[in-house]
Amino acid sequence: MTPPRLSRRRLVSALGATALAGGVGGAALAQGRRRNASLDYAFPDEALARDLGLAPTPACGDGEAEATVRQTEGPFYKPETPERDDLAADGEGVALLLVGRVLTPDCRPLGRTVLDFWHADSQGRYDDAGYRFRAHQFTDAGGGFRLLTIKPSGYGYASAARPPHIHVKAQAPQSGLLTTQLYFPDENNRGDRIYREPLEVDLTEENGVLIARFDFVLPVA
Ligand SMILES: [Fe+2]
């Protein structure tokens, strides 16, 4: 699956005909923008080790859903990211729309969840000097989010080759902090010691844009 690289005008047009029509609202951030959140998290990844053995997250309707698997934040996280949901101008690459919802284990939507995303560019490089491909946003009242970006490249780090992935921190007003990573199907994931299958996105292509779908499940107090 190798969609053509898109001009920004064509990309916006394509999204208007696909994801937005599919109920992924463009007003997703309206409520969250009123919140002044510090993203300098104090939460460590204490639960990483015990969560690595979790079973795949069941779909809503199957009963109590498993919490989304936690993963290490890695060495490239930067706090205080800008609030935005469109990173398409941050660098060239294959257009990608990441959409989904944040839910409780009993499938209630978690609005006003902050989602802080960061990922490598199409050359496998992180922007450590600035905030290219780094941003946060808030879910809408239905727990929905949408991030327009590019598909990141994998990269080598500490003598290991990492497949393409997107890092994320998620925290609802009623939940603890989830730190994890999302992966793509049909990549060299099995050779990655960190990869976990429940963290693969559902990937399709619509009008030349990759559409990655993933729902987060956050336990709440
Ligand atoms: Fe990474």
Coordinates of C-alpha atoms in Angstrom, one line a residue, residues 5-12:
R5 CA 2.3 11.9 -2.0
L6 CA -0.4 14.6 -1.9
S7 CA -0.5 18.3 -2.2
R8 CA -2.0 20.0 0.8
R9 CA -5.0 21.2 -1.2
R10 CA -5.7 17.7 -2.5
L11 CA -5.2 16.2 1.0
V12 CA -7.8 18.6 2.6

